[in-house]
Amino acid sequence: MKCYRHKQLATDYYQISMSNVYINEGKDKDIAVFDMFVRNNPFNGGYIVCAGLEQVVQYLMDLKFEEEDIEMLRENHPELTEVFLDYLRDFRFTGELCAIPEGTILFPHEPILRVKAPLLQAQIVETALLSIINHQTLIATKAARIVQAAEGDPVLEFGLRRAHGSEAGLYGARAAVIGGCLGTSNVESETLLSIPSKGTMSHSYILSFDTEYESFMTYTKYNPNNLILLVDTYNTLKSGVPNAIKVFQQLKEEDRLPKMYGIRLDSGDLAYLSKEAKAMLDAHGFEDAVISASSDLDEYLIRDLKLQGSTINLWGVGTKLITAYDQPALGAVYKLAQVESDGKIYNKLKISNDPGKITNPGYKKVVRLYDNETGKALADLIMLVDETVDETKPLTIFHPIHTWKKRELTDFHAKQLMVPVLVDGELVYDLPTVTEIREHLKEELESMWPATTRFTNPHEYHVDLSDKLWNLKNDILNKR
Amino acid sequence: MKCYRHKQLATDYYQISMSNVYINEGKDKDIAVFDMFVRNNPFNGGYIVCAGLEQVVQYLMDLKFEEEDIEMLRENHPELTEVFLDYLRDFRFTGELCAIPEGTILFPHEPILRVKAPLLQAQIVETALLSIINHQTLIATKAARIVQAAEGDPVLEFGLRRAHGSEAGLYGARAAVIGGCLGTSNVESETLLSIPSKGTMSHSYILSFDTEYESFMTYTKYNPNNLILLVDTYNTLKSGVPNAIKVFQQLKEEDRLPKMYGIRLDSGDLAYLSKEAKAMLDAHGFEDAVISASSDLDEYLIRDLKLQGSTINLWGVGTKLITAYDQPALGAVYKLAQVESDGKIYNKLKISNDPGKITNPGYKKVVRLYDNETGKALADLIMLVDETVDETKPLTIFHPIHTWKKRELTDFHAKQLMVPVLVDGELVYDLPTVTEIREHLKEELESMWPATTRFTNPHEYHVDLSDKLWNLKNDILNKR
């Protein structure tokens, strides 16, 4: 199937317009450092889950412009100079990318990635990098919350039909698995994830037969290992569940009831229906039947259903996950932190009347401090790259705005979170598989105190600046 | 740039699993009719704007499976039979597609498209069709509302960085232009829309120079025709606007002030800042300067800013539009309405305890009734394809649920809304350009009463069923 995309053009025109200026003004040789970070945790939650790095790497390594792209730009934008269009012709990303590995827990204002590259390169890639990270990080964070609510029950991602197109569905499925989903209904995801996609039947399948029972029995002929019967087409408790039980009994007699068998509820009151269905299944000896549900689920509804004693033990989550329904945009930004021009270094920050929008200048890294006794994360420090943390001495950290809020840490160890990914445009990082990333997130979540991960009014995790960075920032602010 | 997508696999696995049953049970020869429709207007609004048909056509016409897809399915899903995998090898969509043209105003329960095809074909394409239509129709509807709030001011789409990946940004931009946006910042959209993308400069551009003034003046050297200066990097009223005025004065003296010139506000209180900026610009003789703004805008904020006397006359809308922030999923569904098997026709509907979820059976069309005097739309009728409306006689229509709510129409004419698009898998429809679709929407909106298009508590437009369809539906409901 033909690919209609010109992904290399997936950028905002101002990146092109500015680049046209840069190259003519000799600014393309300046080396810029950009940080990408999020200003607020999504969903009123306490953390974000990094995701999207693999697609960022693919994008940066493959980025080049075709002759037809250049021709189109020339025609549509007469202001673009030939020297710029020539530059595009030979464009390759030759810079440095450092990033927080996917599946890592991160917090507002911490760089999720850092690009150091000739100004023009760093600028042209901004929009695509933001759309990749904003999307996958958002969905991975939502998925982690939903999986947390499911308390160990498997969660499947079912949202492709409500995704913002099939690409959003595909990478959304990837992010959902990073966030902890066991799998997805998205068949295309098999090309990315090496996990078979999941699913059994829809209402239209059942309607296409004369009877519900016939539709179920016919299904068993072709699906010896996976038998989740959708029971709400006619009437869940009067028709669907009784017919499912008849089918399970028949298969049991014939000694071909699969290990994975059960029902799916897709409408009605899921707490009530699941309890009634479980009682009916148990009464016929089908205690181990899977009771799955899928109907506008999110972390709050799953939590409530569990509190009301629902017997659901497999959750299919669609719309609310794949669109991050209650907050469908993350709002990561990409800000200039440093420019190196003619061998001189200029640290940059964006000033704003809104103090929360003032950025951190300089060439920075993120360090996480762990308690040696509990293994739990204590706080993070954003520091300059050339700084180190002395683990042998007590460390006093302070709030970056309310600086009187101080805290002394002892008996801790420090871990640098960012890893080099591209150096001179070449990959220097072993990209983990999605299942490895999912495992990494599990460990990350275990390293956090529950106060950080609860849904409602979580405790704000401490993200402080090193003395040196704080002073650099305040010097610039005071000097302007 | 390589395309990593396998769009032909962008479906839910249950479509594959059901199809595997259908073909082995000889059901693949059955002819199915599916309707796609929306159950509720998005954004608590009064209408939806159809969009996405062109991409549906592309998808259906290009759909085929590659050998590697088939190999992957065989490996990951041992239950799939060879007869089914063989079928996929030669798969082509050979069915009929009828649809409401893009840019048409539509209402809940009316089919936005109708597929009539061998059951298996109609099933396999469901998920992709839904994700295309759900996405573009959602964004086009949101855009129409935002454009309505702007009351004739141009609106630009700026949201790519917050879109759910670059494909969502691209087709989101297309839908935004259908909804009435003048253009978009998305460069890739030029490959679809034949409209040059828009944009000038970001904060990082300004920061990369020693002074704001220098950054502005340098910009003018390379942009003789488009000079929108971003004025909030340092201080909007103390630095940005005064520097912009200095630049405009300089250019005026040099007789090179372009026709399109002005400022962009991107933070702070836009009502206050725009009024102050306008006063400063006017005082220097720049009454025709564009005052554009872009900062978390949506239809409600634009309406409020206008009510407070803002002088903004060009609106850049990002996050809230490209993600349809306040309702990021449309919820269109695709439901079986008829099956033709061995020459016999079976009308189908989905029964649900929730009456709003009961579907309409049969092979249907949508007719809009217009008042001959005002030209305004009066009501829509969902009817069976073989029915006609006699415009020469009074017509009594009734509410499909509260049937005592009757209304007699006289002096009206009827227009059928659906058009044939694919017949036997071949295109029989002239796909309009996006700008033609945008024009069509303008006319559509003019044919609606303001009661239907207002944001808050709009009047519910009447969508009724023909007598014949109502009887068909109720017969099925009563017989079960």
GROMACS .gro file of N, CA and C in nm, chain A residues 234-338:
model
  315
  234TYR      N    1  -2.756  -0.928   2.247
  234TYR     CA    2  -2.902  -0.933   2.264
  234TYR      C    3  -2.940  -0.894   2.407
  235ASN      N    4  -2.899  -0.976   2.504
  235ASN     CA    5  -2.926  -0.944   2.644
  235ASN      C    6  -2.821  -1.017   2.726
  236THR      N    7  -2.739  -0.942   2.797
  236THR     CA    8  -2.621  -1.000   2.861
  236THR      C    9  -2.655  -1.119   2.950
  237LEU      N   10  -2.745  -1.098   3.046
  237LEU     CA   11  -2.767  -1.203   3.146
  237LEU      C   12  -2.871  -1.306   3.103
  238LYS      N   13  -2.961  -1.266   3.012
  238LYS     CA   14  -3.066  -1.361   2.971
  238LYS      C   15  -3.027  -1.442   2.848
  239SER      N   16  -2.937  -1.387   2.767
  239SER     CA   17  -2.902  -1.457   2.644
  239SER      C   18  -2.750  -1.481   2.634
  240GLY      N   19  -2.673  -1.373   2.645
  240GLY     CA   20  -2.529  -1.383   2.618
  240GLY      C   21  -2.457  -1.478   2.711
  241VAL      N   22  -2.470  -1.457   2.842
  241VAL     CA   23  -2.397  -1.542   2.937
  241VAL      C   24  -2.450  -1.687   2.932
  242PRO      N   25  -2.582  -1.709   2.932
  242PRO     CA   26  -2.630  -1.848   2.920
  242PRO      C   27  -2.579  -1.918   2.794
  243ASN      N   28  -2.580  -1.847   2.681
  243ASN     CA   29  -2.527  -1.909   2.558
  243ASN      C   30  -2.378  -1.939   2.570
  244ALA      N   31  -2.305  -1.846   2.634
  244ALA     CA   32  -2.162  -1.870   2.652
  244ALA      C   33  -2.140  -1.994   2.737
  245ILE      N   34  -2.218  -2.006   2.844
  245ILE     CA   35  -2.204  -2.123   2.932
  245ILE      C   36  -2.236  -2.252   2.857
  246LYS      N   37  -2.341  -2.249   2.774
  246LYS     CA   38  -2.374  -2.367   2.692
  246LYS      C   39  -2.255  -2.407   2.604
  247VAL      N   40  -2.192  -2.305   2.547
  247VAL     CA   41  -2.077  -2.332   2.459
  247VAL      C   42  -1.961  -2.390   2.540
  248PHE      N   43  -1.933  -2.329   2.656
  248PHE     CA   44  -1.823  -2.381   2.739
  248PHE      C   45  -1.850  -2.525   2.782
  249GLN      N   46  -1.976  -2.555   2.816
  249GLN     CA   47  -2.010  -2.692   2.857
  249GLN      C   48  -1.988  -2.790   2.743
  250GLN      N   49  -2.034  -2.749   2.624
  250GLN     CA   50  -2.017  -2.833   2.506
  250GLN      C   51  -1.868  -2.862   2.481
  251LEU      N   52  -1.788  -2.756   2.489
  251LEU     CA   53  -1.644  -2.773   2.463
  251LEU      C   54  -1.579  -2.858   2.572
  252LYS      N   55  -1.624  -2.839   2.694
  252LYS     CA   56  -1.568  -2.918   2.805
  252LYS      C   57  -1.596  -3.065   2.782
  253GLU      N   58  -1.720  -3.095   2.743
  253GLU     CA   59  -1.756  -3.234   2.712
  253GLU      C   60  -1.668  -3.291   2.603
  254GLU      N   61  -1.643  -3.207   2.503
  254GLU     CA   62  -1.561  -3.252   2.390
  254GLU      C   63  -1.412  -3.239   2.421
  255ASP      N   64  -1.381  -3.200   2.546
  255ASP     CA   65  -1.243  -3.186   2.591
  255ASP      C   66  -1.163  -3.087   2.504
  256ARG      N   67  -1.230  -2.980   2.463
  256ARG     CA   68  -1.157  -2.879   2.385
  256ARG      C   69  -1.183  -2.736   2.434
  257LEU      N   70  -1.211  -2.723   2.563
  257LEU     CA   71  -1.222  -2.589   2.621
  257LEU      C   72  -1.081  -2.532   2.636
  258PRO      N   73  -1.052  -2.420   2.570
  258PRO     CA   74  -0.915  -2.367   2.578
  258PRO      C   75  -0.884  -2.312   2.717
  259LYS      N   76  -0.757  -2.295   2.746
  259LYS     CA   77  -0.713  -2.240   2.874
  259LYS      C   78  -0.764  -2.096   2.887
  260MET      N   79  -0.754  -2.024   2.777
  260MET     CA   80  -0.799  -1.884   2.776
  260MET      C   81  -0.941  -1.882   2.722
  261TYR      N   82  -1.040  -1.873   2.814
  261TYR     CA   83  -1.178  -1.866   2.768
  261TYR      C   84  -1.254  -1.773   2.863
  262GLY      N   85  -1.365  -1.722   2.815
  262GLY     CA   86  -1.442  -1.633   2.900
  262GLY      C   87  -1.535  -1.545   2.819
  263ILE      N   88  -1.573  -1.435   2.878
  263ILE     CA   89  -1.673  -1.348   2.816
  263ILE      C   90  -1.622  -1.205   2.810
  264ARG      N   91  -1.686  -1.124   2.726
  264ARG     CA   92  -1.658  -0.981   2.724
  264ARG      C   93  -1.789  -0.903   2.740
  265LEU      N   94  -1.790  -0.812   2.835
  265LEU     CA   95  -1.902  -0.719   2.857
  265LEU      C   96  -1.866  -0.587   2.789
  266ASP      N   97  -1.961  -0.532   2.713
  266ASP     CA   98  -1.929  -0.409   2.638
  266ASP      C   99  -2.033  -0.299   2.658
  267SER      N  100  -2.127  -0.320   2.750
  267SER     CA  101  -2.230  -0.218   2.775
  267SER      C  102  -2.297  -0.249   2.907
  268GLY      N  103  -2.378  -0.156   2.952
  268GLY     CA  104  -2.451  -0.177   3.076
  268GLY      C  105  -2.366  -0.150   3.199
  269ASP      N  106  -2.422  -0.179   3.316
  269ASP     CA  107  -2.346  -0.155   3.439
  269ASP      C  108  -2.247  -0.268   3.462
  270LEU      N  109  -2.122  -0.236   3.445
  270LEU     CA  110  -2.020  -0.341   3.444
  270LEU      C  111  -1.999  -0.403   3.582
  271ALA      N  112  -2.023  -0.328   3.687
  271ALA     CA  113  -2.007  -0.386   3.822
  271ALA      C  114  -2.114  -0.493   3.843
  272TYR      N  115  -2.238  -0.455   3.823
  272TYR     CA  116  -2.350  -0.548   3.841
  272TYR      C  117  -2.338  -0.668   3.747
  273LEU      N  118  -2.324  -0.639   3.619
  273LEU     CA  119  -2.323  -0.748   3.520
  273LEU      C  120  -2.208  -0.845   3.544
  274SER      N  121  -2.093  -0.792   3.581
  274SER     CA  122  -1.979  -0.882   3.600
  274SER      C  123  -2.002  -0.973   3.723
  275LYS      N  124  -2.063  -0.917   3.826
  275LYS     CA  125  -2.089  -1.000   3.945
  275LYS      C  126  -2.193  -1.108   3.913
  276GLU      N  127  -2.298  -1.070   3.844
  276GLU     CA  128  -2.401  -1.168   3.807
  276GLU      C  129  -2.344  -1.275   3.713
  277ALA      N  130  -2.267  -1.228   3.617
  277ALA     CA  131  -2.210  -1.323   3.520
  277ALA      C  132  -2.115  -1.419   3.589
  278LYS      N  133  -2.036  -1.366   3.682
  278LYS     CA  134  -1.941  -1.451   3.755
  278LYS      C  135  -2.018  -1.558   3.835
  279ALA      N  136  -2.127  -1.516   3.899
  279ALA     CA  137  -2.207  -1.613   3.976
  279ALA      C  138  -2.260  -1.723   3.885
  280MET      N  139  -2.308  -1.684   3.766
  280MET     CA  140  -2.361  -1.784   3.673
  280MET      C  141  -2.249  -1.877   3.623
  281LEU      N  142  -2.136  -1.819   3.590
  281LEU     CA  143  -2.023  -1.900   3.542
  281LEU      C  144  -1.976  -1.994   3.653
  282ASP      N  145  -1.960  -1.942   3.775
  282ASP     CA  146  -1.915  -2.024   3.888
  282ASP      C  147  -2.012  -2.139   3.912
  283ALA      N  148  -2.141  -2.109   3.905
  283ALA     CA  149  -2.243  -2.211   3.932
  283ALA      C  150  -2.232  -2.329   3.835
  284HIS      N  151  -2.174  -2.302   3.719
  284HIS     CA  152  -2.156  -2.410   3.621
  284HIS      C  153  -2.013  -2.462   3.617
  285GLY      N  154  -1.936  -2.424   3.718
  285GLY     CA  155  -1.800  -2.477   3.727
  285GLY      C  156  -1.698  -2.405   3.642
  286PHE      N  157  -1.731  -2.285   3.597
  286PHE     CA  158  -1.634  -2.211   3.514
  286PHE      C  159  -1.572  -2.096   3.593
  287GLU      N  160  -1.513  -2.134   3.709
  287GLU     CA  161  -1.455  -2.033   3.798
  287GLU      C  162  -1.337  -1.960   3.734
  288ASP      N  163  -1.270  -2.026   3.642
  288ASP     CA  164  -1.150  -1.964   3.585
  288ASP      C  165  -1.179  -1.890   3.454
  289ALA      N  166  -1.307  -1.871   3.423
  289ALA     CA  167  -1.340  -1.795   3.301
  289ALA      C  168  -1.290  -1.652   3.315
  290VAL      N  169  -1.237  -1.600   3.207
  290VAL     CA  170  -1.197  -1.459   3.202
  290VAL      C  171  -1.325  -1.376   3.191
  291ILE      N  172  -1.333  -1.270   3.271
  291ILE     CA  173  -1.444  -1.175   3.256
  291ILE      C  174  -1.382  -1.043   3.213
  292SER      N  175  -1.393  -1.016   3.084
  292SER     CA  176  -1.331  -0.895   3.033
  292SER      C  177  -1.438  -0.790   3.007
  293ALA      N  178  -1.394  -0.665   3.005
  293ALA     CA  179  -1.488  -0.556   2.984
  293ALA      C  180  -1.422  -0.447   2.900
  294SER      N  181  -1.504  -0.378   2.825
  294SER     CA  182  -1.457  -0.271   2.739
  294SER      C  183  -1.574  -0.178   2.714
  295SER      N  184  -1.574  -0.062   2.782
  295SER     CA  185  -1.682   0.032   2.757
  295SER      C  186  -1.644   0.164   2.823
  296ASP      N  187  -1.575   0.247   2.744
  296ASP     CA  188  -1.539   0.380   2.793
  296ASP      C  189  -1.462   0.377   2.924
  297LEU      N  190  -1.370   0.283   2.935
  297LEU     CA  191  -1.295   0.268   3.059
  297LEU      C  192  -1.180   0.368   3.068
  298ASP      N  193  -1.152   0.412   3.188
  298ASP     CA  194  -1.029   0.483   3.217
  298ASP      C  195  -0.988   0.448   3.360
  299GLU      N  196  -0.882   0.513   3.411
  299GLU     CA  197  -0.831   0.474   3.543
  299GLU      C  198  -0.934   0.496   3.653
  300TYR      N  199  -1.017   0.598   3.638
  300TYR     CA  200  -1.112   0.630   3.744
  300TYR      C  201  -1.227   0.529   3.747
  301LEU      N  202  -1.277   0.492   3.629
  301LEU     CA  203  -1.385   0.395   3.623
  301LEU      C  204  -1.337   0.257   3.668
  302ILE      N  205  -1.216   0.220   3.626
  302ILE     CA  206  -1.162   0.090   3.669
  302ILE      C  207  -1.150   0.087   3.821
  303ARG      N  208  -1.099   0.195   3.879
  303ARG     CA  209  -1.085   0.202   4.025
  303ARG      C  210  -1.222   0.189   4.093
  304ASP      N  211  -1.319   0.262   4.039
  304ASP     CA  212  -1.453   0.258   4.099
  304ASP      C  213  -1.517   0.120   4.085
  305LEU      N  214  -1.502   0.059   3.968
  305LEU     CA  215  -1.560  -0.074   3.948
  305LEU      C  216  -1.498  -0.173   4.046
  306LYS      N  217  -1.369  -0.160   4.067
  306LYS     CA  218  -1.302  -0.251   4.162
  306LYS      C  219  -1.354  -0.226   4.303
  307LEU      N  220  -1.372  -0.100   4.337
  307LEU     CA  221  -1.425  -0.068   4.471
  307LEU      C  222  -1.565  -0.124   4.490
  308GLN      N  223  -1.640  -0.137   4.382
  308GLN     CA  224  -1.776  -0.190   4.391
  308GLN      C  225  -1.782  -0.341   4.370
  309GLY      N  226  -1.665  -0.404   4.378
  309GLY     CA  227  -1.663  -0.550   4.375
  309GLY      C  228  -1.682  -0.613   4.239
  310SER      N  229  -1.654  -0.540   4.133
  310SER     CA  230  -1.665  -0.601   4.000
  310SER      C  231  -1.572  -0.721   3.992
  311THR      N  232  -1.610  -0.818   3.911
  311THR     CA  233  -1.527  -0.940   3.898
  311THR      C  234  -1.445  -0.937   3.769
  312ILE      N  235  -1.441  -0.822   3.704
  312ILE     CA  236  -1.367  -0.810   3.579
  312ILE      C  237  -1.218  -0.835   3.605
  313ASN      N  238  -1.157  -0.918   3.521
  313ASN     CA  239  -1.014  -0.945   3.542
  313ASN      C  240  -0.933  -0.927   3.414
  314LEU      N  241  -0.993  -0.866   3.313
  314LEU     CA  242  -0.918  -0.827   3.193
  314LEU      C  243  -0.988  -0.704   3.138
  315TRP      N  244  -0.911  -0.598   3.113
  315TRP     CA  245  -0.969  -0.468   3.079
  315TRP      C  246  -0.928  -0.427   2.938
  316GLY      N  247  -1.027  -0.399   2.856
  316GLY     CA  248  -0.998  -0.348   2.721
  316GLY      C  249  -1.028  -0.199   2.719
  317VAL      N  250  -0.924  -0.120   2.698
  317VAL     CA  251  -0.939   0.024   2.710
  317VAL      C  252  -0.918   0.089   2.573
  318GLY      N  253  -1.014   0.170   2.532
  318GLY     CA  254  -1.008   0.228   2.398
  318GLY      C  255  -0.991   0.377   2.397
  319THR      N  256  -1.102   0.446   2.369
  319THR     CA  257  -1.105   0.591   2.348
  319THR      C  258  -1.025   0.671   2.452
  320LYS      N  259  -1.051   0.645   2.579
  320LYS     CA  260  -0.994   0.727   2.685
  320LYS      C  261  -0.842   0.715   2.691
  321LEU      N  262  -0.791   0.599   2.650
  321LEU     CA  263  -0.645   0.579   2.649
  321LEU      C  264  -0.584   0.634   2.521
  322ILE      N  265  -0.637   0.596   2.406
  322ILE     CA  266  -0.569   0.627   2.280
  322ILE      C  267  -0.575   0.777   2.249
  323THR      N  268  -0.671   0.848   2.307
  323THR     CA  269  -0.675   0.993   2.286
  323THR      C  270  -0.632   1.069   2.411
  324ALA      N  271  -0.598   0.998   2.518
  324ALA     CA  272  -0.568   1.065   2.647
  324ALA      C  273  -0.681   1.164   2.675
  325TYR      N  274  -0.800   1.111   2.677
  325TYR     CA  275  -0.923   1.188   2.666
  325TYR      C  276  -0.932   1.309   2.759
  326ASP      N  277  -0.892   1.293   2.884
  326ASP     CA  278  -0.909   1.405   2.978
  326ASP      C  279  -0.799   1.510   2.966
  327GLN      N  280  -0.696   1.481   2.889
  327GLN     CA  281  -0.596   1.585   2.857
  327GLN      C  282  -0.522   1.542   2.731
  328PRO      N  283  -0.577   1.573   2.616
  328PRO     CA  284  -0.524   1.514   2.492
  328PRO      C  285  -0.399   1.580   2.436
  329ALA      N  286  -0.335   1.669   2.512
  329ALA     CA  287  -0.207   1.726   2.465
  329ALA      C  288  -0.116   1.740   2.585
  330LEU      N  289   0.012   1.712   2.561
  330LEU     CA  290   0.107   1.715   2.672
  330LEU      C  291   0.167   1.853   2.690
  331GLY      N  292   0.197   1.920   2.582
  331GLY     CA  293   0.253   2.054   2.596
  331GLY      C  294   0.402   2.059   2.619
  332ALA      N  295   0.477   1.954   2.577
  332ALA     CA  296   0.623   1.964   2.584
  332ALA      C  297   0.669   2.079   2.493
  333VAL      N  298   0.773   2.147   2.535
  333VAL     CA  299   0.831   2.256   2.456
  333VAL      C  300   0.979   2.228   2.433
  334TYR      N  301   1.038   2.304   2.345
  334TYR     CA  302   1.176   2.281   2.297
  334TYR      C  303   1.241   2.418   2.301
  335LYS      N  304   1.331   2.438   2.396
  335LYS     CA  305   1.377   2.574   2.420
  335LYS      C  306   1.528   2.585   2.408
  336LEU      N  307   1.570   2.696   2.350
  336LEU     CA  308   1.712   2.725   2.332
  336LEU      C  309   1.776   2.748   2.468
  337ALA      N  310   1.886   2.678   2.495
  337ALA     CA  311   1.952   2.690   2.626
  337ALA      C  312   2.094   2.746   2.613
  338GLN      N  313   2.151   2.730   2.495
  338GLN     CA  314   2.289   2.775   2.477
  338GLN      C  315   2.319   2.792   2.328
   0.00000   0.00000   0.00000
